[in-house]
Amino acid sequence: GAVVSQHPSWVICKSGTSVKIECRSLDFQATTMFWYRQFPKQSLMLMATSNEGSKATYEQGVEKDKFLINHASLTLSTLTVTSAHPEDSSFYICSARPPSGGAREQFFGPGTRLTVL
Amino acid sequence: AQSVAQPEDQVNVAEGNPLTVKCTYSVSGNPYLFWYVQYPNRGLQFLLKYITGDNLVKGSYGFEAEFNKSQTSFHLKKPSALVSDSALYFCAVRVIISGNTPLVFGKGTRLSVIA
């Protein structure tokens, strides 16, 4: 089946620094990738949708200047949390969708736990 | 706008008993419905999906779900629960508007299977 990887799996950083999270589709080309954020014991909240070679579409309330998304190739999307603060601590999950298939289900990465001190 | 409701935060069931995790949805259009499971500090694992056809869908690990259009429900079921089924379960819906429409998730239901 389709595999999506994320790196790193966890990261601890100081307040004010920037953190980059990578999402890769390992065995398929993903024209569309999604970034979700999950708070403890809560659901996944969609942050943004990215398409290869174009700007990401952010959900209402998500600061695009703070959460920079780059989808430079069909197998890689990156999320950079700029000037991170403790309230950005969360579990970030990416998801990728292959271009073929009617339902085009989404495949999820294992997640990245970010802790900002 | 599309939305998913999982009315139960927690479901407790004894090992060997049948389990049901409830899900209702609200969409304008034909829904594609999914169930995912999440283990601690892990991403989501796909269980099953309803696209079209038979309302009873069978998925991974012995789980099944029944699509009920009149009740707008897609409850997850398993005839005999295992302790290893204990996890967080998410129902999700998607309506095909364009290639970019994402899955919308319910808030999740924590299943606890007691030995």
Coordinates of C-alpha atoms in Angstrom, one line a residue:
Chain A
G1 CA 0.0 0.0 0.0
A2 CA 0.9 3.6 -0.2
V3 CA 3.4 4.9 2.3
V4 CA 3.8 8.4 3.6
S5 CA 6.7 9.3 5.8
Q6 CA 7.4 12.3 8.1
H7 CA 10.6 13.6 9.5
P8 CA 11.4 14.2 12.2
S9 CA 9.0 12.1 14.3
W10 CA 9.5 14.4 17.2
V11 CA 11.3 17.7 17.8
I12 CA 11.9 19.9 20.8
C13 CA 12.9 23.5 20.1
K14 CA 13.3 26.8 21.9
S15 CA 10.8 29.6 21.6
G16 CA 11.6 31.8 18.7
T17 CA 13.3 29.3 16.5
S18 CA 11.9 27.8 13.3
V19 CA 11.2 24.1 12.7
K20 CA 10.9 22.3 9.4
I21 CA 8.8 19.1 9.0
E22 CA 9.1 17.0 5.9
C23 CA 6.4 14.8 4.4
R24 CA 7.3 12.3 1.7
S25 CA 5.2 9.9 -0.4
L26 CA 7.5 7.0 -0.8
D27 CA 5.8 4.9 -3.5
F28 CA 3.5 7.2 -5.3
Q29 CA 3.3 10.7 -6.6
A30 CA 1.2 13.0 -4.6
T31 CA -0.3 15.9 -6.5
T32 CA -2.1 17.0 -3.4
M33 CA -0.9 17.0 0.2
F34 CA -2.7 18.1 3.3
W35 CA -1.3 19.2 6.7
Y36 CA -3.3 18.6 9.8
R37 CA -2.8 19.6 13.4
Q38 CA -4.0 17.5 16.3
F39 CA -4.2 18.7 19.9
P40 CA -4.2 16.2 22.7
K41 CA -7.4 14.1 22.8
Q42 CA -8.9 16.1 19.9
S43 CA -9.6 15.6 16.3
L44 CA -7.5 16.4 13.3
M45 CA -7.9 20.0 12.1
L46 CA -7.0 20.8 8.6
M47 CA -4.4 23.5 8.3
A48 CA -3.7 23.7 4.6
T49 CA -3.9 22.0 1.3
S50 CA -0.9 22.1 -1.0
N51 CA -0.6 21.3 -4.6
E52 CA 2.7 20.6 -6.3
G53 CA 4.2 23.7 -7.9
S54 CA 1.6 26.1 -6.6
K55 CA 0.8 28.0 -3.4
A56 CA -0.9 26.3 -0.5
T57 CA -4.5 27.0 0.4
Y58 CA -4.8 27.7 4.1
E59 CA -7.9 27.2 6.2
Q60 CA -9.5 30.1 7.9
G61 CA -7.6 31.1 11.0
V62 CA -4.3 29.5 10.0
E63 CA -1.5 32.0 9.7
K64 CA 0.2 31.4 6.4
D65 CA 3.2 33.5 7.4
K66 CA 3.7 31.4 10.4
F67 CA 3.1 28.0 8.9
L68 CA 5.0 28.0 5.6
I69 CA 4.2 25.2 3.3
N70 CA 6.3 24.2 0.2
H71 CA 5.3 21.4 -2.2
A72 CA 8.2 21.6 -4.5
S73 CA 8.0 18.1 -5.9
L74 CA 5.4 15.3 -6.4
T75 CA 6.8 13.4 -3.5
L76 CA 7.8 16.1 -0.9
S77 CA 6.0 18.7 1.0
T78 CA 7.5 20.7 3.9
L79 CA 5.9 22.6 6.8
T80 CA 8.0 25.2 8.5
V81 CA 6.8 26.6 11.8
T82 CA 8.4 30.0 11.9
S83 CA 9.3 31.7 15.2
A84 CA 7.7 28.9 17.1
H85 CA 6.0 29.6 20.5
P86 CA 4.8 27.2 23.2
E87 CA 1.2 27.4 21.8
D88 CA 2.5 25.9 18.6
S89 CA 3.3 22.7 20.4
S90 CA 1.2 20.0 18.8
F91 CA 1.1 16.8 16.8
Y92 CA 1.4 17.6 13.1
I93 CA 0.2 15.0 10.6
C94 CA 0.6 15.2 6.8
S95 CA -1.5 13.3 4.3
A96 CA -1.0 12.6 0.7
R97 CA -3.4 11.7 -2.1
P98 CA -2.4 9.9 -5.3
P99 CA -3.8 11.3 -8.5
S100 CA -5.6 8.2 -9.7
G101 CA -8.7 6.5 -8.4
G102 CA -12.3 7.7 -7.9
A103 CA -12.3 8.1 -4.1
R104 CA -8.7 9.0 -3.9
E105 CA -8.4 8.2 -0.3
Q106 CA -5.8 10.0 1.7
F107 CA -2.7 8.2 3.1
F108 CA -1.4 9.6 6.4
G109 CA 2.1 10.0 7.7
P110 CA 3.0 8.9 11.3
G111 CA 3.0 12.4 12.6
T112 CA 5.5 14.8 14.1
R113 CA 5.3 15.8 17.7
L114 CA 6.5 19.4 18.2
T115 CA 7.3 20.7 21.6
V116 CA 8.3 24.3 22.0
L117 CA 9.9 25.3 25.2
Chain B
A1 CA -20.4 22.6 4.4
Q2 CA -19.7 19.0 5.3
S3 CA -19.4 17.8 8.9
V4 CA -19.1 14.6 10.9
A5 CA -20.4 13.9 14.4
Q6 CA -19.2 11.2 16.7
P7 CA -21.5 11.5 19.6
E8 CA -19.5 9.4 22.0
D9 CA -16.1 10.5 23.4
Q10 CA -15.5 7.1 24.9
V11 CA -16.9 3.6 24.4
N12 CA -16.1 0.8 26.8
V13 CA -16.7 -2.8 25.9
A14 CA -15.7 -6.2 27.3
E15 CA -13.5 -8.4 25.3
G16 CA -15.5 -10.8 23.2
N17 CA -18.5 -8.6 23.1
P18 CA -19.7 -6.8 20.0
L19 CA -18.8 -3.1 19.6
T20 CA -20.3 -0.2 17.9
V21 CA -18.8 3.3 17.4
K22 CA -21.3 5.8 16.1
C23 CA -20.9 8.3 13.3
T24 CA -23.3 10.6 11.6
Y25 CA -22.6 13.0 8.8
S26 CA -24.0 16.1 7.1
V27 CA -23.1 16.9 3.5
S28 CA -24.6 18.4 0.4
G29 CA -24.0 15.8 -2.2
N30 CA -23.0 12.1 -2.2
P31 CA -20.6 11.4 0.6
Y32 CA -17.5 9.3 0.6
L33 CA -17.2 7.9 4.1
F34 CA -14.1 6.6 5.9
W35 CA -13.0 5.1 9.2
Y36 CA -9.5 5.5 10.5
V37 CA -7.8 4.2 13.7
Q38 CA -5.1 6.0 15.6
Y39 CA -2.8 4.4 18.2
P40 CA -0.9 6.6 20.7
N41 CA 1.6 8.9 19.1
R42 CA 1.0 7.4 15.7
G43 CA -0.6 8.5 12.4
L44 CA -3.9 7.3 11.1
Q45 CA -4.5 3.9 9.8
F46 CA -7.2 3.3 7.2
L47 CA -9.9 0.8 8.2
L48 CA -12.6 0.9 5.6
K49 CA -14.5 3.2 3.2
Y50 CA -17.9 3.5 1.6
I51 CA -18.0 4.9 -1.9
T52 CA -21.0 3.3 -3.6
G53 CA -22.8 0.0 -3.9
D54 CA -23.4 -2.4 -1.0
N55 CA -24.3 -0.5 2.2
L56 CA -22.4 -2.9 4.3
V57 CA -18.7 -2.4 4.0
K58 CA -16.1 -4.8 5.4
G59 CA -12.6 -3.6 6.3
S60 CA -9.4 -4.4 8.1
Y61 CA -9.1 -6.3 11.4
G62 CA -12.7 -7.7 11.2
F63 CA -14.3 -4.3 11.3
E64 CA -17.3 -3.4 9.2
A65 CA -19.6 -0.4 8.8
E66 CA -23.1 0.2 7.4
F67 CA -24.0 3.2 5.4
N68 CA -27.5 4.3 6.1
K69 CA -28.5 7.2 3.9
S70 CA -31.9 7.9 5.5
Q71 CA -30.3 8.2 8.9
T72 CA -27.1 9.8 7.5
S73 CA -25.1 7.4 9.6
F74 CA -22.0 5.2 9.1
H75 CA -21.5 3.3 12.3
L76 CA -18.4 1.1 12.8
K77 CA -19.0 -2.4 14.2
K78 CA -17.1 -5.5 15.1
P79 CA -18.8 -8.7 16.2
S80 CA -16.2 -9.6 18.9
A81 CA -13.9 -7.0 20.4
L82 CA -10.2 -7.6 21.2
V83 CA -8.1 -5.8 23.8
S84 CA -5.8 -4.8 20.9
D85 CA -8.7 -2.9 19.4
S86 CA -8.4 -0.2 22.1
A87 CA -7.5 3.0 20.3
L88 CA -8.9 6.3 19.0
Y89 CA -11.3 5.9 16.1
F90 CA -12.1 8.7 13.6
C91 CA -14.9 8.9 11.1
A92 CA -14.3 11.1 8.1
V93 CA -16.3 12.3 5.1
R94 CA -15.4 13.7 1.7
V95 CA -17.6 15.2 -1.0
I96 CA -16.0 15.4 -4.4
I97 CA -16.2 19.0 -5.4
S98 CA -12.7 19.2 -6.8
G99 CA -9.6 17.1 -6.7
N100 CA -8.5 19.1 -3.6
T101 CA -11.4 18.6 -1.3
P102 CA -9.9 17.1 1.9
L103 CA -11.3 14.7 4.4
V104 CA -13.2 16.2 7.2
F105 CA -12.9 14.4 10.5
G106 CA -15.1 13.8 13.5
K107 CA -13.8 14.5 16.9
G108 CA -12.9 10.9 17.5
T109 CA -14.1 8.2 19.8
R110 CA -11.8 6.4 22.2
L111 CA -12.5 2.7 22.4
S112 CA -11.5 0.8 25.5
V113 CA -11.8 -3.0 25.4
I114 CA -11.5 -4.5 28.8
A115 CA -10.2 -8.0 29.3

